[in-house]
Amino acid sequence: MTSLKDHTQAGHGRVVISVDAMGGDSGPATIVAGISLSAKKNPNIDFLLHGPRDELEKLVAKRRVLDGRCEIRDAAGVVSMEDKPSQVMRHGKDTSMWSALDSVRDGDAKVAVSCGNTGALMALSMIRLRKLPGVNRPAIAILWPSRNPQGFNVMLDVGADIRADAQDLLQYALMGASYARNGLDLQRPRVGLLNVGTEEHKGRAELKEAYELIDSHREKGKFDFVGFVEGGDIPGDRCDVIVTDGFTGNVALKTGEGTAKLIGDLLREAFAYSPLSRLASLLALTSLRRLKKRIDPRRVNGGVFLGLNGTVVKSHGGADAMGVSSAVKLAFELAASGFGDRLAARVASAAMLAQDDAEAETGQKESDKP
Amino acid sequence: MTSLKDHTQAGHGRVVISVDAMGGDSGPATIVAGISLSAKKNPNIDFLLHGPRDELEKLVAKRRVLDGRCEIRDAAGVVSMEDKPSQVMRHGKDTSMWSALDSVRDGDAKVAVSCGNTGALMALSMIRLRKLPGVNRPAIAILWPSRNPQGFNVMLDVGADIRADAQDLLQYALMGASYARNGLDLQRPRVGLLNVGTEEHKGRAELKEAYELIDSHREKGKFDFVGFVEGGDIPGDRCDVIVTDGFTGNVALKTGEGTAKLIGDLLREAFAYSPLSRLASLLALTSLRRLKKRIDPRRVNGGVFLGLNGTVVKSHGGADAMGVSSAVKLAFELAASGFGDRLAARVASAAMLAQDDAEAETGQKESDKP
């Protein structure tokens, strides 16, 4: 197995993606099948694959498309879904997850992809990659099928942290707008703050405070602010970026996924009901496929960790090869667009501006004194 | 127009439902069409209809099925969707909403139904009906299409109050279990507490406290406790009753509704795409109708206000005649099962038991003193 380094440093516009082979529910074979799919579709991706060398070498050798494009980094340990983040932080040095993150930290890859335990991945990302200057709480952002022309909205935080104060929500707005600009190609994303009503007087105290803060950063952050939005706007077209705390965002995400899955299953049942309905379903197959393609979560698979020195894409634990491939595609797009550097610059400048504001305000108050 | 009173007091198993004719987005004609539908289906319902007498008399006169079964209570004022709850509480005495609630307070009707402004309806309900002894915060409970055999799960609170402490969450568990027993005919409902993970150590502090409280009231409350559940369990089959605060519940409800509506619209688009897909949709019509019947929100229209001296059903503001009729059906079932009295008894006994526990505990601590 050759190293990718020379290949990459030759600068043919190639992008290296670091992949944790051991996180998924269905094992490394599915991960290798997924990266093979990506390698076939996109000749500009190379891979760093992390996990037990013997096992991975066998899997990679079967895929001709990966020949010379996949370097294996040996890591014997595996982070399981049951492992507590604190355990992994203390004893996880030999794991494939740790190795994948360190390759981003060391600059060998632009973005890391893992299907593993979300809590452990976030905890490890925070200690190995560290938070961006100016960021208090990193966030996980996801893409959600919506009525907007771009087909998706960004929602964050969906579970990095169960708390978020007004300042955190402002940072989520800045990071979410940056993600929408780079990931969805929107010049001036519209940001909405999730609440239980759209009236300004409604909701929790920290939300009213965040409303003012986000509103006052519209120009600096190059986004529009539509104010409070409701749960129904997450798949809607009132805004492109939905900002909320990780508790509410996680519940909303899982409720939406669960509801979509229930409807899909009931649709299948309805079409299996009688011979006539089975015939109808055959005729309707292309229509149903068109719908499925539009809302299939495997096609938008990947939560992105924002606010770190390096980008991490968290794929669903239960992702199949296509799901893994779509997470890799997202990672490639973010790496190729230089998203990480742009986001860092945006957050740092906002943090500096906020500091300037605070100082100016203090100065003001000083001068107000009699 | 004759009074219903004698009719009702004669005790033919008839139930009087009080209906606010003025709350809905599409005006009183839709409400009258809705109660006519209910009157046709169910000969045991009579109505008290609240609103401007002249307007309502004309509408009711057109419906022969309402002849002698619908008494009009004149009320000139209307609560609009824009009215703030505080305004309505001060100046709403002449409104149809106030009149509808007062008829329940005075014992003329068992349950009130309104399509009006939720915030105003809850605020008025609290001052006109008052909270049940032992209840700190009333809650709004809804039925959600689910994978369970009964077809629906109960979720509360979906928006009565944006806050809920551990004690409130316990009361929601008791009230939700009582609703599931009476509304869904479940002997021993399974209660789940909504969180971002199912592990016991996860989530906010008040949730850990509520976990212990709810767990310790399983036997007294005659329910099972499955512990923490996630957003995906709201339409799932792990539990029958989902307990959460009104902020999270409202976001989850609206996210689920919005996602279901988006899928429905995309399904329609997919089937309108080509001549073949339109043919398929004709053949699939009965299958799609079967699905729609299963998840149509109009068929489960009605949030129930729990924790008051009297039951209030809040119908969707945008409900059509069928939606209004389904809210009336829910009101009838709750009234006929004596739900209000049973709930009151359950909550009062739990409150008393909690007090006993607290006294016992204090006694214990006293005796522990050296």
XYZ file of C-alpha atoms in Angstrom:
740
model
C 0.000 0.000 0.000
C 1.619 3.298 -1.079
C 1.372 6.506 0.879
C -0.849 9.174 -0.615
C 1.312 12.027 0.462
C 3.393 12.593 -2.667
C 0.354 12.108 -4.803
C -1.512 14.773 -2.861
C 1.265 17.237 -2.419
C 1.843 17.196 -6.171
C -1.217 19.456 -6.137
C -3.496 18.006 -8.793
C -6.554 19.547 -7.062
C -6.951 16.303 -5.152
C -8.610 16.212 -1.739
C -7.776 13.735 1.032
C -10.662 12.605 3.238
C -9.959 10.777 6.483
C -12.410 7.963 7.193
C -12.957 6.082 10.466
C -13.601 2.550 9.167
C -14.858 1.139 12.465
C -17.754 3.302 13.639
C -20.743 1.999 11.679
C -23.348 -0.484 12.891
C -22.661 -2.837 9.978
C -18.866 -2.896 10.188
C -15.924 -1.877 7.998
C -17.085 -3.752 4.864
C -19.935 -1.244 4.471
C -17.581 1.697 4.998
C -15.168 0.376 2.365
C -18.086 -0.221 -0.027
C -19.156 3.382 0.582
C -15.779 4.951 -0.106
C -15.475 2.777 -3.240
C -18.743 4.270 -4.502
C -17.352 7.761 -3.878
C -14.033 6.905 -5.521
C -15.877 5.714 -8.643
C -17.989 8.880 -8.863
C -15.260 11.369 -8.045
C -11.693 10.875 -9.343
C -10.406 13.763 -7.191
C -10.810 12.099 -3.771
C -8.143 10.088 -1.951
C -8.673 8.376 1.380
C -6.945 7.830 4.688
C -8.684 4.802 6.185
C -8.359 4.160 9.936
C -8.765 0.759 11.609
C -7.110 -2.671 12.052
C -4.663 -2.967 9.125
C -5.104 -6.708 8.409
C -8.867 -6.513 8.220
C -8.927 -3.327 6.146
C -6.218 -4.437 3.717
C -8.319 -7.431 2.719
C -11.410 -5.288 2.160
C -9.562 -2.603 0.216
C -7.726 -5.128 -1.970
C -11.099 -6.325 -3.324
C -11.910 -2.842 -4.687
C -9.831 -2.050 -7.728
C -11.048 1.562 -7.786
C -9.273 2.187 -4.472
C -5.923 1.045 -5.852
C -3.339 3.705 -4.952
C -6.026 6.020 -3.580
C -6.486 4.624 -0.083
C -3.808 4.682 2.593
C -4.494 2.575 5.685
C -3.554 3.885 9.132
C -3.429 1.024 11.587
C -5.563 1.411 14.728
C -6.486 -1.629 16.764
C -9.095 -0.111 19.082
C -12.772 0.569 18.308
C -15.122 3.072 19.954
C -18.431 1.276 20.494
C -21.879 2.896 20.662
C -21.980 2.082 24.389
C -18.662 3.731 25.283
C -18.980 6.857 27.385
C -17.258 9.960 25.961
C -15.190 10.365 29.141
C -13.816 6.791 28.818
C -12.909 7.355 25.176
C -11.153 10.620 26.016
C -9.006 8.851 28.616
C -8.402 5.452 27.030
C -9.171 5.916 23.327
C -5.696 6.689 21.995
C -5.454 3.445 20.015
C -8.889 3.771 18.359
C -9.675 4.386 14.700
C -11.731 7.456 15.695
C -8.785 9.062 17.479
C -6.503 8.273 14.533
C -8.957 9.776 12.011
C -9.176 13.037 13.967
C -5.419 13.249 14.476
C -4.838 13.018 10.730
C -6.942 16.190 10.339
C -5.142 17.817 13.249
C -1.783 17.025 11.595
C -2.935 18.383 8.231
C -2.777 15.018 6.436
C -6.492 15.244 5.580
C -8.889 18.146 5.255
C -11.991 16.545 6.733
C -12.716 13.472 8.873
C -15.774 11.226 8.422
C -17.033 8.835 11.104
C -20.193 6.745 11.591
C -19.326 6.267 15.266
C -20.801 7.238 18.629
C -21.740 10.947 18.375
C -20.980 11.868 21.975
C -17.522 10.309 21.855
C -16.779 11.827 18.439
C -17.685 15.322 19.644
C -15.714 14.940 22.892
C -12.634 13.644 21.039
C -12.971 16.336 18.347
C -12.957 19.018 21.030
C -9.758 17.773 22.654
C -7.897 16.744 19.487
C -8.939 19.611 17.150
C -9.789 22.240 19.783
C -12.406 24.957 19.484
C -11.978 27.845 17.041
C -10.965 31.139 18.660
C -14.183 32.956 19.565
C -16.333 29.815 19.773
C -17.760 28.814 23.137
C -19.819 25.754 22.152
C -19.287 23.869 18.879
C -22.488 22.742 17.144
C -23.696 19.925 14.925
C -25.424 21.174 11.769
C -27.572 19.027 9.494
C -29.333 19.491 6.165
C -33.122 19.023 6.228
C -35.351 18.499 3.145
C -37.338 21.710 2.665
C -39.601 23.663 0.325
C -36.775 26.053 -0.564
C -35.352 26.083 -4.116
C -32.054 24.648 -2.844
C -34.027 21.648 -1.547
C -32.600 21.746 1.989
C -32.364 23.927 5.055
C -29.551 23.974 7.586
C -30.457 23.355 11.244
C -28.079 23.675 14.191
C -27.364 22.654 16.943
C -28.885 19.176 16.722
C -27.091 17.704 19.710
C -23.531 18.826 20.404
C -24.635 20.493 23.654
C -27.992 20.487 25.441
C -27.493 24.100 26.552
C -27.037 27.306 24.556
C -27.090 30.883 25.826
C -27.764 33.963 23.686
C -24.089 34.324 22.730
C -23.928 30.666 21.652
C -27.051 31.105 19.537
C -25.413 34.095 17.818
C -22.386 31.940 17.004
C -24.692 29.226 15.645
C -26.290 31.864 13.400
C -22.870 32.934 12.078
C -21.646 29.356 11.597
C -24.947 28.196 10.078
C -24.979 31.102 7.623
C -21.385 30.282 6.657
C -22.312 26.622 6.112
C -25.346 27.585 3.991
C -23.175 29.902 1.902
C -20.571 27.192 1.219
C -22.684 24.038 1.353
C -25.896 25.298 -0.314
C -24.396 28.105 -2.402
C -26.620 30.836 -0.956
C -25.164 34.340 -1.194
C -27.149 35.771 1.688
C -28.825 33.034 3.745
C -31.958 33.852 5.739
C -31.566 32.896 9.397
C -34.491 32.096 11.722
C -34.438 31.564 15.501
C -36.587 28.601 16.611
C -39.332 29.460 19.109
C -42.914 28.480 19.982
C -44.443 31.481 18.211
C -43.360 34.162 15.801
C -44.347 37.117 17.982
C -41.404 39.010 19.430
C -42.706 38.879 23.006
C -42.966 35.091 23.123
C -40.577 32.454 24.412
C -37.758 32.033 26.875
C -35.656 34.947 28.109
C -32.442 33.782 26.412
C -34.312 33.686 23.111
C -35.356 37.337 23.360
C -31.762 38.252 24.100
C -30.494 36.117 21.201
C -33.066 37.780 18.923
C -31.500 41.199 19.548
C -27.937 39.891 19.235
C -28.516 38.055 15.956
C -30.493 40.969 14.550
C -27.619 43.366 15.275
C -25.087 41.093 13.503
C -26.989 40.789 10.217
C -24.738 43.100 8.234
C -21.424 41.915 9.676
C -22.442 38.280 9.245
C -23.792 38.830 5.711
C -27.122 37.119 6.390
C -30.765 38.161 6.626
C -32.653 37.605 9.863
C -36.323 36.635 9.602
C -36.789 36.608 13.406
C -38.544 33.832 15.299
C -39.641 30.766 13.361
C -41.639 27.685 14.450
C -41.175 23.937 14.085
C -43.196 23.977 10.861
C -40.596 26.278 9.280
C -37.802 23.684 9.605
C -38.996 21.926 6.407
C -40.471 25.235 5.116
C -39.319 28.157 2.982
C -39.382 31.092 5.423
C -35.655 30.764 6.108
C -32.584 28.746 5.092
C -30.890 28.354 8.479
C -32.705 27.362 11.691
C -30.878 28.223 14.910
C -31.697 26.441 18.178
C -30.119 24.772 21.218
C -28.937 21.164 20.951
C -31.746 19.764 23.093
C -34.586 21.228 21.035
C -32.743 20.626 17.757
C -32.114 16.983 18.568
C -35.760 16.356 19.495
C -36.935 18.143 16.328
C -34.524 16.175 14.125
C -35.542 12.810 15.543
C -39.256 13.661 15.519
C -39.055 14.660 11.864
C -37.069 11.553 10.927
C -39.443 9.310 12.875
C -42.521 10.877 11.301
C -41.065 10.569 7.783
C -40.166 6.945 8.427
C -43.656 6.137 9.764
C -45.271 7.695 6.689
C -42.908 5.745 4.406
C -43.763 2.464 6.137
C -47.499 3.185 6.061
C -47.213 4.049 2.365
C -45.597 0.674 1.724
C -48.325 -1.071 3.744
C -51.046 0.820 1.871
C -49.621 -0.288 -1.469
C -49.264 -3.909 -0.337
C -52.917 -4.106 0.736
C -54.592 -5.675 -2.312
C -53.643 -7.018 -5.777
C -54.915 -3.776 -7.349
C -52.892 -1.598 -5.019
C -49.816 -3.743 -5.732
C -50.367 -3.161 -9.453
C -50.748 0.555 -8.813
C -47.517 0.591 -6.839
C -45.688 -0.963 -9.806
C -46.965 1.800 -12.075
C -46.228 4.393 -9.413
C -42.700 3.114 -8.873
C -40.915 5.901 -10.708
C -43.049 8.537 -8.981
C -42.305 7.033 -5.595
C -38.607 6.777 -6.437
C -38.610 10.454 -7.389
C -40.123 11.292 -4.005
C -37.735 9.012 -2.172
C -34.758 10.586 -3.876
C -35.958 13.988 -2.723
C -36.300 13.108 0.953
C -34.098 10.030 1.394
C -32.021 10.719 4.505
C -29.168 8.688 3.008
C -28.733 11.401 0.399
C -28.231 14.097 3.001
C -26.366 11.867 5.385
C -23.959 13.768 7.548
C -24.066 16.122 10.486
C -21.201 18.604 10.333
C -19.344 19.608 13.496
C -18.866 23.382 13.326
C -16.624 25.574 15.468
C -13.487 23.404 15.551
C -10.039 23.700 13.966
C -10.934 21.218 11.252
C -14.162 19.836 9.868
C -15.738 16.574 11.042
C -18.667 14.888 9.298
C -20.729 12.549 11.460
C -22.554 9.975 9.384
C -25.529 7.955 10.669
C -24.403 4.872 12.579
C -26.797 2.787 10.511
C -25.650 4.199 7.156
C -25.343 1.747 4.262
C -22.746 2.108 1.485
C -24.769 4.830 -0.214
C -25.133 6.709 3.071
C -21.388 6.546 3.696
C -20.744 7.723 0.144
C -23.040 10.701 0.609
C -21.248 11.684 3.843
C -17.939 11.476 1.923
C -19.410 13.661 -0.829
C -20.381 16.303 1.740
C -16.889 16.112 3.254
C -15.331 16.549 -0.201
C -17.473 19.581 -1.020
C -16.647 21.274 2.259
C -12.932 20.554 1.873
C -12.826 21.685 -1.764
C -14.624 24.965 -1.013
C -12.136 25.880 1.716
C -15.115 26.037 4.077
C -13.127 25.446 7.264
C -10.840 28.428 6.734
C -13.675 30.734 5.716
C -15.756 29.772 8.735
C -12.808 30.348 11.046
C -12.248 33.800 9.558
C -15.930 34.703 9.860
C -16.259 33.624 13.490
C -12.979 35.267 14.482
C -13.983 38.562 12.884
C -17.401 38.432 14.564
C -15.783 37.708 17.905
C -13.412 40.637 17.386
C -16.259 42.931 16.370
C -18.249 41.855 19.422
C -15.250 42.653 21.573
C -14.912 46.059 19.889
C -18.594 46.670 20.515
C -18.261 45.692 24.156
C -15.276 47.983 24.573
C -17.028 50.837 22.763
C -20.056 50.326 24.987
C -17.956 50.309 28.143
C -16.223 53.460 26.890
C -19.621 54.985 26.290
C -20.751 54.121 29.768
C -17.555 55.475 31.247
C -18.070 58.790 29.476
C -21.700 58.878 30.631
C -20.551 59.001 34.205
C -20.896 62.407 35.781
C -85.038 28.256 19.701
C -85.798 26.040 22.694
C -83.491 25.590 25.617
C -81.741 22.236 25.822
C -81.842 22.066 29.554
C -84.961 20.028 30.149
C -84.004 17.761 27.317
C -80.630 17.096 28.889
C -81.686 16.877 32.481
C -84.236 14.270 31.501
C -81.157 12.007 31.452
C -81.426 10.125 28.177
C -77.650 9.602 28.186
C -77.344 12.783 26.178
C -74.210 14.949 26.340
C -74.113 18.712 25.876
C -71.026 20.124 24.160
C -70.337 23.846 24.267
C -68.939 25.227 21.008
C -67.292 28.612 20.398
C -68.647 29.450 16.928
C -66.275 32.381 16.273
C -62.721 31.118 16.683
C -61.928 29.429 13.371
C -60.049 30.947 10.447
C -62.939 30.301 8.065
C -65.753 31.699 10.206
C -68.913 30.376 11.878
C -70.359 28.704 8.747
C -67.595 26.076 8.921
C -68.174 25.527 12.635
C -71.913 25.041 12.088
C -71.202 22.676 9.187
C -68.902 20.734 11.526
C -71.376 20.360 14.373
C -74.041 19.329 11.834
C -71.777 16.502 10.703
C -71.385 15.406 14.328
C -75.119 15.695 14.975
C -75.804 13.432 11.981
C -73.308 10.796 13.117
C -74.154 10.848 16.800
C -77.768 11.266 17.992
C -76.647 11.651 21.624
C -74.973 15.065 21.301
C -76.645 18.418 21.884
C -74.916 21.765 21.431
C -74.586 25.127 23.118
C -73.365 27.453 20.369
C -71.727 30.759 21.331
C -71.553 33.854 19.090
C -73.664 36.676 17.580
C -77.270 35.405 17.751
C -78.505 36.855 14.420
C -75.665 35.414 12.396
C -75.770 32.009 14.070
C -79.576 31.649 13.925
C -79.450 31.947 10.133
C -76.718 29.343 9.842
C -78.349 26.892 12.252
C -81.800 27.276 10.607
C -80.334 25.871 7.375
C -79.371 22.609 9.095
C -82.428 20.494 9.829
C -80.367 17.998 11.846
C -79.661 20.699 14.446
C -83.377 21.361 14.989
C -84.030 21.325 18.753
C -80.466 20.179 19.455
C -78.611 23.484 19.348
C -79.163 26.351 21.767
C -77.562 29.667 20.845
C -75.934 31.809 23.543
C -75.571 35.350 22.289
C -72.064 36.850 22.460
C -71.154 39.846 20.314
C -67.356 39.890 20.814
C -64.800 37.779 19.018
C -61.281 36.840 20.154
C -58.999 37.243 17.131
C -55.753 35.357 16.470
C -53.838 38.596 17.074
C -55.357 39.378 20.490
C -52.945 39.067 23.380
C -54.092 36.757 26.197
C -53.777 39.589 28.756
C -56.148 41.816 26.716
C -58.702 39.027 26.415
C -58.547 38.336 30.144
C -59.299 42.010 30.899
C -61.714 42.937 28.119
C -63.051 39.623 26.785
C -66.211 39.278 28.850
C -68.541 39.706 25.851
C -66.723 37.193 23.628
C -67.971 33.833 22.398
C -64.867 32.173 23.897
C -65.641 33.512 27.379
C -69.277 32.478 27.056
C -68.333 28.942 25.948
C -66.034 28.474 28.972
C -68.581 29.921 31.400
C -71.196 27.410 30.283
C -68.792 24.627 31.372
C -68.032 26.447 34.604
C -71.770 26.715 35.315
C -72.333 23.038 34.569
C -74.534 23.663 31.484
C -72.096 21.717 29.298
C -69.505 19.052 30.019
C -66.804 20.099 27.578
C -66.037 23.259 25.571
C -64.645 23.231 22.016
C -62.940 26.234 20.411
C -60.904 26.817 17.228
C -59.656 30.143 18.594
C -56.358 31.673 19.669
C -54.604 29.049 21.858
C -52.875 31.494 24.204
C -56.100 33.380 24.921
C -58.097 30.158 25.321
C -55.608 28.780 27.865
C -55.445 32.078 29.783
C -59.238 32.373 29.912
C -59.636 28.709 30.823
C -57.308 29.204 33.770
C -59.247 32.150 35.175
C -62.783 30.916 34.362
C -62.382 27.189 35.154
C -59.424 27.399 37.562
C -56.740 24.793 38.045
C -57.504 21.433 39.654
C -56.332 21.098 43.238
C -52.784 19.741 43.126
C -52.010 21.017 39.619
C -49.352 23.694 39.201
C -49.309 24.064 35.409
C -52.127 22.816 33.175
C -50.991 21.166 29.933
C -52.184 20.706 26.371
C -52.219 17.058 25.264
C -52.518 15.890 21.666
C -52.889 12.555 19.898
C -50.111 11.673 17.452
C -50.280 8.946 14.766
C -48.014 6.121 15.925
C -46.959 2.526 15.338
C -48.860 1.359 18.424
C -51.928 -0.907 18.028
C -54.194 1.927 19.211
C -52.913 4.005 16.278
C -52.011 7.053 18.366
C -49.802 8.206 21.176
C -50.515 10.994 23.661
C -47.981 13.828 23.921
C -48.055 16.618 26.497
C -47.392 19.517 27.057
C -47.438 20.884 23.502
C -47.615 24.542 24.398
C -49.611 25.541 27.490
C -46.427 26.721 29.226
C -42.851 27.007 27.958
C -41.482 25.929 31.343
C -41.921 22.742 33.350
C -40.039 21.626 36.449
C -39.751 18.038 37.673
C -42.987 18.272 39.685
C -44.871 19.586 36.634
C -43.505 16.737 34.513
C -44.779 14.249 37.097
C -48.245 15.821 36.880
C -48.092 15.609 33.085
C -47.275 11.908 33.438
C -50.301 11.370 35.701
C -52.647 13.428 33.519
C -51.322 11.910 30.271
C -51.754 8.375 31.634
C -55.296 9.236 32.683
C -56.046 10.627 29.208
C -54.598 7.523 27.521
C -56.702 5.290 29.785
C -59.925 7.152 28.953
C -59.232 8.389 25.425
C -57.312 5.400 24.013
C -58.732 2.687 26.266
C -55.360 1.507 27.584
C -55.482 -0.227 30.960
C -51.910 0.510 31.917
C -50.358 3.112 29.615
C -46.576 3.174 29.156
C -45.140 6.613 29.902
C -41.848 7.927 28.448
C -39.959 11.092 29.347
C -38.627 12.965 26.287
C -34.855 13.505 26.252
C -31.925 13.585 23.810
C -30.788 10.064 24.640
C -32.121 7.043 26.443
C -29.199 6.672 28.863
C -30.060 7.600 32.431
C -27.107 9.973 32.825
C -28.030 12.164 29.857
C -29.971 15.409 29.610
C -30.905 18.395 31.716
C -30.910 18.324 35.504
C -34.701 18.725 35.850
C -35.129 15.687 33.609
C -33.033 13.479 35.856
C -35.093 14.639 38.823
C -38.354 14.066 36.935
C -37.129 10.571 35.986
C -36.900 9.596 39.656
C -40.225 11.228 40.546
C -42.184 9.605 37.720
C -40.532 6.257 38.351
C -41.573 6.347 42.008
C -45.225 7.090 41.104
C -45.693 4.162 38.719
C -47.788 2.058 41.052
C -49.926 4.849 42.487
C -50.517 6.294 39.010
C -51.280 2.872 37.484
C -48.893 3.314 34.560
C -45.629 1.753 33.387
C -42.555 3.933 33.009
C -40.189 3.136 30.135
C -37.734 5.888 31.140
C -36.205 8.355 28.705
C -37.425 8.312 25.112
C -36.254 10.261 22.052
C -37.990 12.287 19.331
C -38.223 9.192 17.134
C -40.359 7.484 19.795
C -43.152 10.093 19.516
C -44.574 8.301 16.436
C -43.112 4.979 17.652
C -44.275 2.043 19.787
C -41.935 2.183 22.797
C -44.511 4.058 24.875
C -48.079 5.411 24.722
C -47.604 8.741 26.531
C -44.738 11.162 25.858
C -44.071 13.687 28.619
C -42.181 16.926 27.919
C -42.221 20.681 28.568
C -44.425 22.921 26.403
C -41.519 24.467 24.510
C -40.024 21.174 23.334
C -43.456 19.619 22.784
C -44.638 22.511 20.651
C -41.515 22.423 18.472
C -41.815 18.633 18.087
C -45.518 18.849 17.191
C -45.015 21.531 14.562
C -41.896 19.859 13.137
C -43.778 16.580 12.761
C -46.812 18.274 11.193
C -44.612 20.287 8.821
C -42.632 17.224 7.772
C -45.800 15.191 7.145
C -47.280 18.038 5.111
C -44.110 18.418 3.026
C -44.090 14.689 2.243
C -47.794 14.815 1.300
C -47.211 17.730 -1.071
C -44.144 16.084 -2.623
C -46.136 12.873 -3.063
C -48.818 14.794 -4.943
C -46.148 16.467 -7.104
C -44.483 13.116 -7.818
C -47.797 11.655 -9.003
C -48.581 14.686 -11.185
C -45.232 14.458 -12.986
C -46.123 12.481 -16.126
C -49.202 10.906 -17.805
C -48.070 7.481 -16.580
C -47.644 8.675 -13.011
C -51.094 10.306 -13.166
C -52.556 6.966 -14.294
C -50.716 5.236 -11.467
C -52.120 7.732 -8.986
C -55.668 6.921 -10.145
C -55.054 3.232 -9.518
C -53.333 4.040 -6.242
C -56.149 6.291 -5.075
C -57.670 3.865 -2.596
C -54.233 3.006 -1.202
C -53.413 6.672 -0.771
C -56.802 7.335 0.815
C -56.160 4.514 3.264
C -52.853 6.133 4.205
C -54.395 9.577 4.451
C -57.134 8.294 6.723
C -54.482 6.857 9.014
C -52.461 10.060 9.426
C -54.904 12.835 8.473
C -54.527 15.471 11.193
C -58.211 16.373 10.749
C -59.121 12.990 12.177
C -57.167 13.593 15.354
C -58.002 17.269 15.544
C -58.027 18.550 19.068
C -55.583 19.403 21.776
C -57.084 18.755 25.215
C -56.427 21.154 28.090
C -55.695 19.021 31.148
C -55.526 20.093 34.776
C -58.577 22.380 34.918
C -62.011 22.079 36.550
C -63.621 21.162 33.246
C -62.359 19.895 29.921
C -61.524 22.171 26.982
C -60.785 20.889 23.480
C -58.723 23.221 21.285
C -59.308 22.552 17.607
C -56.930 23.725 14.843
C -57.702 27.304 13.792
C -57.666 26.197 10.171
C -59.974 23.202 10.741
C -62.605 22.497 8.076
C -66.031 21.003 8.865
C -64.569 17.520 9.207
C -61.862 18.834 11.539
C -64.445 20.566 13.737
C -66.539 17.403 13.783
C -63.566 15.341 14.896
C -62.866 17.784 17.747
C -66.523 17.491 18.794
C -66.227 13.690 18.683
C -63.217 13.827 21.016
C -65.124 16.183 23.336
C -68.087 13.802 23.365
C -65.936 10.774 24.177
C -64.205 12.552 27.037
C -67.506 13.829 28.426
C -69.257 10.462 28.111
C -66.420 8.585 29.856
C -66.508 10.920 32.839
C -62.873 11.681 32.111
C -62.812 15.054 33.864
C -63.918 13.665 37.215
C -61.583 10.672 37.022
C -58.615 12.864 36.159
C -59.403 15.192 39.047
C -59.575 12.274 41.453
C -56.292 10.825 40.180
C -54.357 14.081 40.423
C -55.797 14.933 43.835
C -54.873 11.517 45.214
C -51.359 11.779 43.774
C -50.969 15.229 45.290
C -52.158 13.910 48.632
C -49.830 10.935 48.442
C -46.928 13.239 47.558
C -47.781 15.326 50.593
C -47.929 12.228 52.747
C -44.537 11.194 51.369
C -43.092 14.601 52.096
C -44.449 14.515 55.640
C -43.218 10.975 56.145
C -39.821 11.992 54.879
C -39.686 15.018 57.120
C -40.780 12.837 60.007
C -38.025 10.415 59.125
C -35.475 13.177 59.081
C -36.736 14.523 62.387
C -36.282 11.111 63.961
C -32.813 10.826 62.423
C -31.713 13.805 64.400
C -29.528 12.975 67.332
